[in-house]
């Protein structure tokens, strides 16, 4: 049997420059994330334990996927035609839950330990008397990093591998032949799986001792009847703690940001002005609403501040004529005067008719920032003209604000891409030039460019 004969998964991939925080959810979901170069070459792998140790060991701020990955050279990889026994051997010697499947130098799939395990388990069930396969399967079961318990239909434990001994703090000799004890706090899915004959994967299971396991339950079916269950599991307590920490720090960040707002009315307006995701039909020029983001304006402002913070760490604020305070205030107030239509998912509208002409909300936002919040003149200029093209600006627009206006428009556009199009963005700053690499599901916006903040020159880059 070969690798291509068993179930493989679509690999989850990231750019080498992805931040550690942005990797967390992908790693939590799958346990392993592949780092690819711009040309699609496999650079390395990030596992949950690698990420956790990077995050908890106070890894330098701004560290990226590339800094913490296990390099591709030190990883085993297989091809679609690799023999499954050879692939299984790699799991014995490596601590990754999935192995990359590479064909002609390109990552084509990810082979999970589980698929190999299930294949060999069914081999055991279907080839009784075949000593070689049985022996081989047992060696593999016993070398797994995941805990494995095999239970027959009477709930008697038939296999208890060394990883299960370690995770359950029990001896196989004491458990094999005994009736299985349900250690989860809640009702175990064993009974459902036994009855329905359908597998259940990644069941998050809190234990009575405070740990959290992720458990797979796979029925062993022979002649249409469930003969038992293979239960595989691993400890995800650290990942769950990390997830809780991340959620907490997101909440804290949210509260901290709300504190920077002038008052609760500004917060209320931002949180109750929706933004929409849509599908554009180039033939009719109409859009169909696909998602309503109720607090869209709030998210837009937060994302714009994040983009600005990223540019700040890359040195943008050391440029003459760029003021952090002016930009932060401009971002907070720039869309505060926006009047959004109330649209529903599935509704098709003409965007030119449904949405207000952008310079109108810009002027209203500038009036609000000026009259109610007494913001400085530079902030008001920037807000009032954030939707104007350069050749449409009034003659008295202060020329010294041009670099900041260009930067505000860039940040505003990138935040819209993050908020409304789930874009992936990478930024570089070199002198007065900002390079933007943007990728998202909307091909019209899938472009990379260089903008010179001093001259206004913009060049589109051809990057695949
Ligand atoms: Fe705007
Ligand atoms: Fe905006």
CSV table of C-alpha atoms and ligand atoms in Angstrom, one decimal:
chain,number,residue,atom,x,y,z
A,1,UNK,CA,0.0,0.0,0.0
A,2,UNK,CA,1.2,3.5,-0.9
A,3,UNK,CA,0.8,6.9,0.6
A,4,UNK,CA,-1.6,7.9,-2.3
A,5,UNK,CA,-3.9,5.0,-1.3
A,6,UNK,CA,-4.8,6.4,2.1
A,7,UNK,CA,-6.7,9.5,3.2
A,8,UNK,CA,-4.4,12.6,3.1
A,9,UNK,CA,-5.4,16.2,4.1
A,10,UNK,CA,-5.1,19.6,2.4
A,11,UNK,CA,-2.0,21.2,4.0
A,12,UNK,CA,-2.5,24.4,5.9
A,13,UNK,CA,0.1,26.9,4.7
A,14,UNK,CA,1.4,30.3,5.7
A,15,UNK,CA,4.0,32.8,4.5
A,16,UNK,CA,7.4,32.9,6.1
A,17,UNK,CA,6.5,36.4,7.4
A,18,UNK,CA,3.3,35.4,9.2
A,19,UNK,CA,3.2,36.6,12.8
A,20,UNK,CA,3.2,34.1,15.6
A,21,UNK,CA,-0.1,35.3,16.9
A,22,UNK,CA,-1.7,34.8,13.5
A,23,UNK,CA,-0.5,31.2,13.4
A,24,UNK,CA,-2.1,30.3,16.7
A,25,UNK,CA,-5.6,29.5,15.4
A,26,UNK,CA,-4.4,27.5,12.4
A,27,UNK,CA,-2.0,25.5,14.6
A,28,UNK,CA,-4.7,24.9,17.3
A,29,UNK,CA,-7.1,23.6,14.6
A,30,UNK,CA,-4.7,21.2,12.8
A,31,UNK,CA,-1.6,20.8,15.0
A,32,UNK,CA,0.7,21.5,12.1
A,33,UNK,CA,1.2,24.4,9.6
A,34,UNK,CA,3.5,24.4,6.6
A,35,UNK,CA,5.6,27.4,5.8
A,36,UNK,CA,5.9,28.0,2.0
A,37,UNK,CA,8.2,30.3,0.1
A,38,UNK,CA,6.7,32.8,-2.4
A,39,UNK,CA,7.4,30.2,-5.2
A,40,UNK,CA,5.6,27.5,-3.2
A,41,UNK,CA,8.7,25.6,-2.0
A,42,UNK,CA,8.4,24.0,1.4
A,43,UNK,CA,10.6,25.9,3.9
A,44,UNK,CA,9.5,24.3,7.2
A,45,UNK,CA,6.8,23.2,9.6
A,46,UNK,CA,5.4,24.7,12.7
A,47,UNK,CA,3.8,22.4,15.3
A,48,UNK,CA,1.7,23.3,18.4
A,49,UNK,CA,4.6,22.6,20.8
A,50,UNK,CA,7.0,24.6,18.8
A,51,UNK,CA,4.6,27.6,18.7
A,52,UNK,CA,3.8,27.4,22.4
A,53,UNK,CA,7.4,27.3,23.4
A,54,UNK,CA,8.1,30.3,21.1
A,55,UNK,CA,5.2,32.3,22.6
A,56,UNK,CA,5.8,31.4,26.2
A,57,UNK,CA,9.6,31.8,26.1
A,58,UNK,CA,9.2,35.5,25.3
A,59,UNK,CA,10.3,35.2,21.7
A,60,UNK,CA,11.3,38.6,20.3
A,61,UNK,CA,8.3,40.8,19.3
A,62,UNK,CA,7.8,40.7,15.6
A,63,UNK,CA,9.1,37.2,15.3
A,64,UNK,CA,7.6,35.4,12.3
A,65,UNK,CA,6.9,31.9,11.2
A,66,UNK,CA,10.3,31.6,9.6
A,67,UNK,CA,12.0,32.2,13.0
A,68,UNK,CA,10.3,29.4,14.8
A,69,UNK,CA,9.7,26.7,12.2
A,70,UNK,CA,11.4,23.3,12.1
A,71,UNK,CA,13.4,23.7,8.8
A,72,UNK,CA,12.3,21.5,5.9
A,73,UNK,CA,15.8,19.9,5.8
A,74,UNK,CA,15.3,18.3,9.2
A,75,UNK,CA,11.9,16.9,8.4
A,76,UNK,CA,11.0,13.6,6.8
A,77,UNK,CA,8.8,13.9,3.7
A,78,UNK,CA,7.1,11.4,1.5
A,79,UNK,CA,5.8,11.2,-2.1
A,80,UNK,CA,2.5,9.8,-3.3
A,81,UNK,CA,4.3,6.6,-4.2
A,82,UNK,CA,6.1,6.1,-1.0
A,83,UNK,CA,5.4,2.7,0.6
A,84,UNK,CA,3.1,3.2,3.7
A,85,UNK,CA,5.4,1.2,5.9
A,86,UNK,CA,8.3,3.6,5.1
A,87,UNK,CA,5.9,6.5,5.8
A,88,UNK,CA,4.9,4.9,9.1
A,89,UNK,CA,8.6,4.6,10.0
A,90,UNK,CA,9.0,8.4,9.8
A,91,UNK,CA,6.3,8.8,12.4
A,92,UNK,CA,8.3,6.6,14.7
A,93,UNK,CA,11.3,8.9,14.5
A,94,UNK,CA,9.6,12.3,14.3
A,95,UNK,CA,7.4,14.3,16.6
A,96,UNK,CA,5.1,15.9,14.0
A,97,UNK,CA,1.5,14.8,13.7
A,98,UNK,CA,1.5,15.1,9.9
A,99,UNK,CA,4.1,14.5,7.3
A,100,UNK,CA,4.4,16.6,4.1
A,101,UNK,CA,3.6,14.8,0.8
A,102,UNK,CA,5.8,16.3,-1.8
A,103,UNK,CA,5.6,15.7,-5.6
A,104,UNK,CA,8.1,17.4,-8.0
A,105,UNK,CA,9.3,19.7,-5.3
A,106,UNK,CA,5.7,20.9,-4.6
A,107,UNK,CA,3.8,20.3,-1.4
A,108,UNK,CA,0.6,18.4,-2.5
A,109,UNK,CA,-0.9,17.0,0.7
A,110,UNK,CA,-0.3,16.3,4.3
A,111,UNK,CA,-0.3,12.8,5.6
A,112,UNK,CA,-1.7,12.6,9.1
A,113,UNK,CA,-0.5,10.0,11.6
A,114,UNK,CA,-4.1,9.0,12.0
A,115,UNK,CA,-4.6,7.9,8.4
A,116,UNK,CA,-1.6,5.5,8.7
A,117,UNK,CA,-2.8,4.3,12.1
A,118,UNK,CA,-6.3,3.6,10.8
A,119,UNK,CA,-5.0,1.8,7.7
A,120,UNK,CA,-2.8,-0.5,9.7
A,121,UNK,CA,-5.6,-1.1,12.3
A,122,UNK,CA,-8.0,-2.2,9.6
A,123,UNK,CA,-5.2,-4.4,8.2
A,124,UNK,CA,-5.0,-6.1,11.6
A,125,UNK,CA,-8.8,-6.6,11.6
A,126,UNK,CA,-9.0,-7.9,8.1
A,127,UNK,CA,-6.0,-10.2,8.0
A,128,UNK,CA,-6.2,-12.3,11.0
A,129,UNK,CA,-3.5,-15.0,10.8
A,130,UNK,CA,-1.2,-12.7,8.7
A,131,UNK,CA,1.6,-12.6,11.3
A,132,UNK,CA,3.8,-10.2,9.4
A,133,UNK,CA,1.2,-7.5,9.1
A,134,UNK,CA,0.0,-8.0,12.6
A,135,UNK,CA,3.4,-7.7,14.1
A,136,UNK,CA,4.2,-4.7,12.0
A,137,UNK,CA,1.0,-3.0,13.0
A,138,UNK,CA,1.6,-3.6,16.6
A,139,UNK,CA,5.1,-2.1,16.4
A,140,UNK,CA,3.5,1.0,14.8
A,141,UNK,CA,0.7,1.3,17.3
A,142,UNK,CA,3.2,1.0,20.2
A,143,UNK,CA,5.5,3.7,18.8
A,144,UNK,CA,2.8,6.3,18.3
A,145,UNK,CA,3.0,9.6,20.2
A,146,UNK,CA,-0.7,9.6,20.4
A,147,UNK,CA,-2.3,7.5,23.2
A,148,UNK,CA,-4.2,4.5,21.8
A,149,UNK,CA,-6.7,2.3,23.4
A,150,UNK,CA,-8.6,-0.5,21.6
A,151,UNK,CA,-11.9,-1.6,23.2
A,152,UNK,CA,-14.0,-4.5,22.1
A,153,UNK,CA,-17.8,-4.5,21.9
A,154,UNK,CA,-18.1,-5.5,25.6
A,155,UNK,CA,-16.0,-2.5,26.5
A,156,UNK,CA,-13.0,-4.7,27.5
A,157,UNK,CA,-9.6,-3.0,26.8
A,158,UNK,CA,-7.6,-5.0,24.2
A,159,UNK,CA,-4.7,-2.7,23.5
A,160,UNK,CA,-3.2,0.1,25.6
A,161,UNK,CA,-0.1,1.6,24.0
A,162,UNK,CA,2.9,3.2,25.8
A,163,UNK,CA,1.7,6.7,25.0
A,164,UNK,CA,-1.6,5.9,26.6
A,165,UNK,CA,0.3,4.6,29.7
A,166,UNK,CA,2.1,7.9,29.9
A,167,UNK,CA,-1.0,10.1,29.3
A,168,UNK,CA,-3.3,8.1,31.6
A,169,UNK,CA,-0.6,7.4,34.2
A,170,UNK,CA,-1.5,3.7,34.1
A,171,UNK,CA,0.2,0.4,33.2
A,172,UNK,CA,-1.0,-1.5,30.2
A,173,UNK,CA,-0.6,-4.8,32.1
A,174,UNK,CA,-3.2,-3.6,34.6
A,175,UNK,CA,-5.6,-2.3,32.1
A,176,UNK,CA,-5.6,-4.8,29.2
A,177,UNK,CA,-8.4,-7.3,29.8
A,178,UNK,CA,-10.2,-4.8,32.2
A,179,UNK,CA,-13.4,-3.0,31.5
A,180,UNK,CA,-12.9,0.5,30.1
A,181,UNK,CA,-13.5,3.3,32.7
A,182,UNK,CA,-14.9,6.5,31.3
A,183,UNK,CA,-12.6,9.3,32.6
A,184,UNK,CA,-14.1,12.3,30.8
A,185,UNK,CA,-16.3,14.6,32.9
A,186,UNK,CA,-19.1,14.4,30.4
A,187,UNK,CA,-20.8,11.4,28.8
A,188,UNK,CA,-18.3,9.5,26.5
A,189,UNK,CA,-19.1,9.3,22.8
A,190,UNK,CA,-18.0,5.6,22.9
A,191,UNK,CA,-21.6,4.4,23.2
A,192,UNK,CA,-22.8,6.6,20.3
A,193,UNK,CA,-19.9,5.5,18.1
A,194,UNK,CA,-20.5,1.8,19.0
A,195,UNK,CA,-24.2,2.1,18.2
A,196,UNK,CA,-24.0,4.2,15.0
A,197,UNK,CA,-20.8,2.7,13.7
A,198,UNK,CA,-19.6,6.2,12.6
A,199,UNK,CA,-16.3,7.7,13.6
A,200,UNK,CA,-15.9,10.9,15.6
A,201,UNK,CA,-12.8,13.0,15.4
A,202,UNK,CA,-11.2,15.7,17.5
A,203,UNK,CA,-13.7,15.4,20.4
A,204,UNK,CA,-12.5,18.0,22.9
A,205,UNK,CA,-12.6,16.2,26.2
A,206,UNK,CA,-12.0,17.9,29.6
A,207,UNK,CA,-10.8,15.3,32.2
A,208,UNK,CA,-11.7,15.3,35.8
A,209,UNK,CA,-8.0,16.2,36.7
A,210,UNK,CA,-8.2,19.5,34.8
A,211,UNK,CA,-6.4,18.3,31.6
A,212,UNK,CA,-8.0,18.5,28.2
A,213,UNK,CA,-7.6,15.8,25.6
A,214,UNK,CA,-8.5,15.7,21.9
A,215,UNK,CA,-9.9,12.3,21.2
A,216,UNK,CA,-10.8,10.3,18.0
A,217,UNK,CA,-13.2,7.4,18.2
A,218,UNK,CA,-13.1,5.1,15.2
A,219,UNK,CA,-15.3,2.0,15.1
A,220,UNK,CA,-13.8,-1.4,14.0
A,221,UNK,CA,-16.4,-2.8,11.7
A,222,UNK,CA,-16.4,-6.4,10.5
A,223,UNK,CA,-19.2,-7.9,8.3
A,224,UNK,CA,-21.3,-4.8,8.9
A,225,UNK,CA,-21.1,-5.1,12.7
A,226,UNK,CA,-19.1,-2.9,15.1
A,227,UNK,CA,-16.6,-5.2,16.8
A,228,UNK,CA,-15.0,-2.5,18.9
A,229,UNK,CA,-13.5,1.0,19.0
A,230,UNK,CA,-10.1,2.5,18.5
A,231,UNK,CA,-9.6,5.5,20.7
A,232,UNK,CA,-6.6,7.7,20.0
A,233,UNK,CA,-5.9,10.8,22.0
A,234,UNK,CA,-3.4,13.5,22.9
A,235,UNK,CA,-3.1,16.1,25.6
A,236,UNK,CA,-4.1,19.6,24.3
A,237,UNK,CA,-4.2,21.3,27.7
A,238,UNK,CA,-1.4,23.7,26.7
A,239,UNK,CA,-3.1,24.6,23.4
A,240,UNK,CA,-6.4,25.1,25.2
A,241,UNK,CA,-4.7,27.4,27.8
A,242,UNK,CA,-3.1,29.3,25.0
A,243,UNK,CA,-6.4,29.6,23.2
A,244,UNK,CA,-7.9,31.0,26.5
A,245,UNK,CA,-5.0,33.4,26.9
A,246,UNK,CA,-5.4,34.6,23.3
A,247,UNK,CA,-9.1,35.2,23.7
A,248,UNK,CA,-8.4,37.0,27.0
A,249,UNK,CA,-5.7,39.2,25.5
A,250,UNK,CA,-8.0,40.0,22.6
A,251,UNK,CA,-10.7,41.1,25.0
A,252,UNK,CA,-8.1,43.1,27.0
A,253,UNK,CA,-6.9,44.7,23.8
A,254,UNK,CA,-10.4,45.5,22.8
A,255,UNK,CA,-11.1,47.1,26.2
A,256,UNK,CA,-7.8,49.0,26.1
A,257,UNK,CA,-8.7,50.3,22.6
A,258,UNK,CA,-12.1,51.4,23.8
A,259,UNK,CA,-10.3,53.4,26.6
A,260,UNK,CA,-8.5,55.5,23.9
A,261,UNK,CA,-11.8,56.6,22.4
A,262,UNK,CA,-12.9,60.0,23.5
A,263,UNK,CA,-16.3,58.8,24.9
A,264,UNK,CA,-18.8,56.0,24.8
A,265,UNK,CA,-20.8,57.7,22.1
A,266,UNK,CA,-17.9,57.4,19.7
A,267,UNK,CA,-17.6,53.7,20.7
A,268,UNK,CA,-21.3,53.2,20.2
A,269,UNK,CA,-21.4,54.8,16.8
A,270,UNK,CA,-18.4,52.7,15.6
A,271,UNK,CA,-19.9,49.5,17.0
A,272,UNK,CA,-23.3,50.1,15.3
A,273,UNK,CA,-22.2,51.1,11.9
A,274,UNK,CA,-22.2,48.0,9.7
A,275,UNK,CA,-19.9,47.0,6.9
A,276,UNK,CA,-20.8,44.4,4.3
A,277,UNK,CA,-19.0,41.6,2.5
A,278,UNK,CA,-20.4,41.2,-1.0
A,279,UNK,CA,-20.0,39.4,-4.4
A,280,UNK,CA,-19.6,41.8,-7.4
A,281,UNK,CA,-21.1,41.0,-10.8
A,282,UNK,CA,-18.9,42.7,-13.4
A,283,UNK,CA,-21.7,42.3,-16.1
A,284,UNK,CA,-24.4,44.2,-14.2
A,285,UNK,CA,-22.2,46.3,-11.9
A,286,UNK,CA,-24.4,45.1,-9.0
A,287,UNK,CA,-23.3,43.5,-5.7
A,288,UNK,CA,-25.0,40.8,-3.7
A,289,UNK,CA,-24.5,41.0,0.1
A,290,UNK,CA,-22.9,37.8,1.5
A,291,UNK,CA,-22.2,38.8,5.1
A,292,UNK,CA,-23.1,41.6,7.5
A,293,UNK,CA,-20.4,42.8,9.9
A,294,UNK,CA,-22.6,44.6,12.5
A,295,UNK,CA,-19.6,46.3,14.2
A,296,UNK,CA,-17.8,46.8,10.8
A,297,UNK,CA,-16.7,50.3,11.4
A,298,UNK,CA,-15.2,49.4,14.8
A,299,UNK,CA,-13.3,46.5,13.2
A,300,UNK,CA,-12.2,48.8,10.3
A,301,UNK,CA,-10.7,51.3,12.8
A,302,UNK,CA,-9.0,48.6,14.9
A,303,UNK,CA,-7.6,47.0,11.7
A,304,UNK,CA,-6.4,50.4,10.4
A,305,UNK,CA,-4.6,50.9,13.8
A,306,UNK,CA,-3.0,47.5,13.5
A,307,UNK,CA,-1.7,48.3,10.0
A,308,UNK,CA,-0.4,51.6,11.3
A,309,UNK,CA,1.3,49.8,14.3
A,310,UNK,CA,3.0,47.4,11.8
A,311,UNK,CA,4.2,50.3,9.8
A,312,UNK,CA,5.4,52.0,13.0
A,313,UNK,CA,7.6,49.0,13.9
A,314,UNK,CA,9.0,49.1,10.3
A,315,UNK,CA,10.1,52.7,10.9
A,316,UNK,CA,7.5,54.8,9.1
A,317,UNK,CA,7.2,57.3,11.9
A,318,UNK,CA,10.8,58.3,11.6
A,319,UNK,CA,10.0,60.0,8.2
A,320,UNK,CA,9.8,63.8,8.2
A,321,UNK,CA,6.2,64.9,8.0
A,322,UNK,CA,4.7,61.8,9.5
A,323,UNK,CA,3.1,62.2,12.9
A,324,UNK,CA,1.8,59.2,14.8
A,325,UNK,CA,-0.7,61.3,16.9
A,326,UNK,CA,-2.2,63.0,13.9
A,327,UNK,CA,-2.6,59.6,12.1
A,328,UNK,CA,-4.1,57.8,15.1
A,329,UNK,CA,-6.7,60.6,15.6
A,330,UNK,CA,-7.5,60.7,11.9
A,331,UNK,CA,-8.1,57.0,11.8
A,332,UNK,CA,-10.3,57.0,14.9
A,333,UNK,CA,-12.6,59.8,13.5
A,334,UNK,CA,-12.3,59.3,9.7
A,335,UNK,CA,-15.5,57.4,9.1
A,336,UNK,CA,-17.4,58.5,12.2
A,337,UNK,CA,-19.8,60.5,10.0
A,338,UNK,CA,-20.6,57.5,7.8
A,339,UNK,CA,-24.3,56.7,7.1
A,340,UNK,CA,-24.6,53.1,6.1
A,341,UNK,CA,-27.7,51.5,4.5
A,342,UNK,CA,-29.3,48.5,6.3
A,343,UNK,CA,-28.8,45.6,4.0
A,344,UNK,CA,-29.5,41.9,4.4
A,345,UNK,CA,-27.6,38.8,3.3
A,346,UNK,CA,-28.7,37.8,-0.2
A,347,UNK,CA,-29.9,41.4,-1.2
A,348,UNK,CA,-28.6,42.6,-4.6
A,349,UNK,CA,-28.0,46.3,-4.9
A,350,UNK,CA,-26.4,48.9,-7.1
A,351,UNK,CA,-23.5,50.1,-4.9
A,352,UNK,CA,-23.5,53.6,-6.4
A,353,UNK,CA,-27.2,54.0,-5.4
A,354,UNK,CA,-27.2,52.1,-2.1
A,355,UNK,CA,-24.1,53.7,-0.5
A,356,UNK,CA,-23.5,57.3,0.2
A,357,UNK,CA,-20.9,59.2,-2.0
A,358,UNK,CA,-17.7,58.7,0.0
A,359,UNK,CA,-16.5,62.4,0.2
A,360,UNK,CA,-19.8,63.2,1.9
A,361,UNK,CA,-19.1,61.1,4.9
A,362,UNK,CA,-15.5,62.3,4.9
A,363,UNK,CA,-16.8,65.9,5.2
A,364,UNK,CA,-19.3,65.0,7.9
A,365,UNK,CA,-16.6,63.1,9.9
A,366,UNK,CA,-14.3,66.2,9.7
A,367,UNK,CA,-17.1,68.4,11.0
A,368,UNK,CA,-17.7,66.1,13.9
A,369,UNK,CA,-14.0,65.8,14.8
A,370,UNK,CA,-13.7,69.6,14.6
A,371,UNK,CA,-16.8,70.9,16.3
A,372,UNK,CA,-17.4,68.2,19.0
A,373,UNK,CA,-13.9,67.0,19.7
A,374,UNK,CA,-11.8,70.0,18.8
A,375,UNK,CA,-9.2,68.0,16.9
A,376,UNK,CA,-6.2,69.9,15.5
A,377,UNK,CA,-6.3,71.4,12.0
A,378,UNK,CA,-4.1,68.7,10.4
A,379,UNK,CA,-6.4,65.9,11.6
A,380,UNK,CA,-9.4,67.8,10.2
A,381,UNK,CA,-7.8,68.3,6.7
A,382,UNK,CA,-6.8,64.6,6.5
A,383,UNK,CA,-10.3,63.4,7.5
A,384,UNK,CA,-12.1,65.8,5.1
A,385,UNK,CA,-10.1,64.7,2.1
A,386,UNK,CA,-9.4,61.0,2.8
A,387,UNK,CA,-11.6,60.1,-0.2
A,388,UNK,CA,-10.3,62.7,-2.7
A,389,UNK,CA,-7.9,61.9,-5.5
A,390,UNK,CA,-4.8,64.1,-5.5
A,391,UNK,CA,-5.8,66.1,-8.5
A,392,UNK,CA,-9.2,66.8,-6.9
A,393,UNK,CA,-7.8,68.4,-3.8
A,394,UNK,CA,-8.6,72.1,-3.2
A,395,UNK,CA,-5.8,74.6,-3.9
A,396,UNK,CA,-5.5,75.5,-0.2
A,397,UNK,CA,-4.9,71.8,0.9
A,398,UNK,CA,-1.7,72.1,2.9
A,399,UNK,CA,1.1,70.5,0.9
A,400,UNK,CA,3.0,69.4,4.0
A,401,UNK,CA,0.1,66.9,4.7
A,402,UNK,CA,0.5,65.1,1.4
A,403,UNK,CA,2.7,62.2,2.7
A,404,UNK,CA,0.3,61.7,5.6
A,405,UNK,CA,-2.8,61.8,3.3
A,406,UNK,CA,-1.2,59.2,1.1
A,407,UNK,CA,-0.4,57.1,4.2
A,408,UNK,CA,-3.9,57.4,5.6
A,409,UNK,CA,-5.5,56.4,2.3
A,410,UNK,CA,-3.1,53.4,2.1
A,411,UNK,CA,-3.9,52.3,5.6
A,412,UNK,CA,-7.7,52.9,5.1
A,413,UNK,CA,-7.6,50.8,1.9
A,414,UNK,CA,-5.6,48.0,3.6
A,415,UNK,CA,-7.9,47.9,6.6
A,416,UNK,CA,-10.9,47.6,4.3
A,417,UNK,CA,-9.2,44.7,2.6
A,418,UNK,CA,-8.6,43.1,6.1
A,419,UNK,CA,-12.1,43.8,7.3
A,420,UNK,CA,-14.2,43.1,4.2
A,421,UNK,CA,-12.1,40.8,2.1
A,422,UNK,CA,-10.1,38.7,4.6
A,423,UNK,CA,-6.9,39.8,2.8
A,424,UNK,CA,-3.4,38.7,3.7
A,425,UNK,CA,-1.1,41.7,3.8
A,426,UNK,CA,2.6,42.1,4.1
A,427,UNK,CA,4.3,45.5,4.3
A,428,UNK,CA,7.8,46.7,3.8
A,429,UNK,CA,9.1,50.2,4.4
A,430,UNK,CA,12.3,51.5,2.7
A,431,UNK,CA,12.9,55.2,3.0
A,432,UNK,CA,9.9,57.1,1.7
A,433,UNK,CA,8.5,54.0,-0.1
A,434,UNK,CA,6.0,51.5,1.3
A,435,UNK,CA,5.7,48.2,-0.5
A,436,UNK,CA,2.4,46.4,-0.1
A,437,UNK,CA,1.9,42.7,-0.9
A,438,UNK,CA,-1.8,41.9,-0.8
A,439,UNK,CA,-3.6,38.6,-1.4
A,440,UNK,CA,-7.2,38.0,-1.1
A,441,UNK,CA,-10.2,36.2,-2.6
A,442,UNK,CA,-11.1,39.2,-4.8
A,443,UNK,CA,-8.9,39.1,-7.9
A,444,UNK,CA,-9.4,42.8,-8.6
A,445,UNK,CA,-7.7,43.7,-5.4
A,446,UNK,CA,-5.1,40.9,-5.5
A,447,UNK,CA,-2.2,43.2,-6.3
A,448,UNK,CA,1.1,44.3,-4.9
A,449,UNK,CA,2.4,47.8,-5.2
A,450,UNK,CA,5.0,50.3,-4.1
A,451,UNK,CA,3.8,53.8,-3.1
A,452,UNK,CA,6.2,56.7,-2.5
A,453,UNK,CA,4.7,58.8,0.2
A,454,UNK,CA,6.7,61.9,-0.8
A,455,UNK,CA,6.2,61.9,-4.5
A,456,UNK,CA,2.9,60.0,-4.7
A,457,UNK,CA,4.3,57.7,-7.4
A,458,UNK,CA,2.7,54.3,-7.3
A,459,UNK,CA,4.0,51.2,-9.1
A,460,UNK,CA,2.1,48.0,-9.5
A,461,UNK,CA,4.3,44.9,-8.9
A,462,UNK,CA,3.9,41.7,-10.7
A,463,UNK,CA,4.3,39.2,-7.9
A,464,UNK,CA,2.7,35.8,-8.0
B,1,LIG,FE1,-14.0,56.7,4.6
B,2,LIG,FE1,-12.4,54.1,6.2
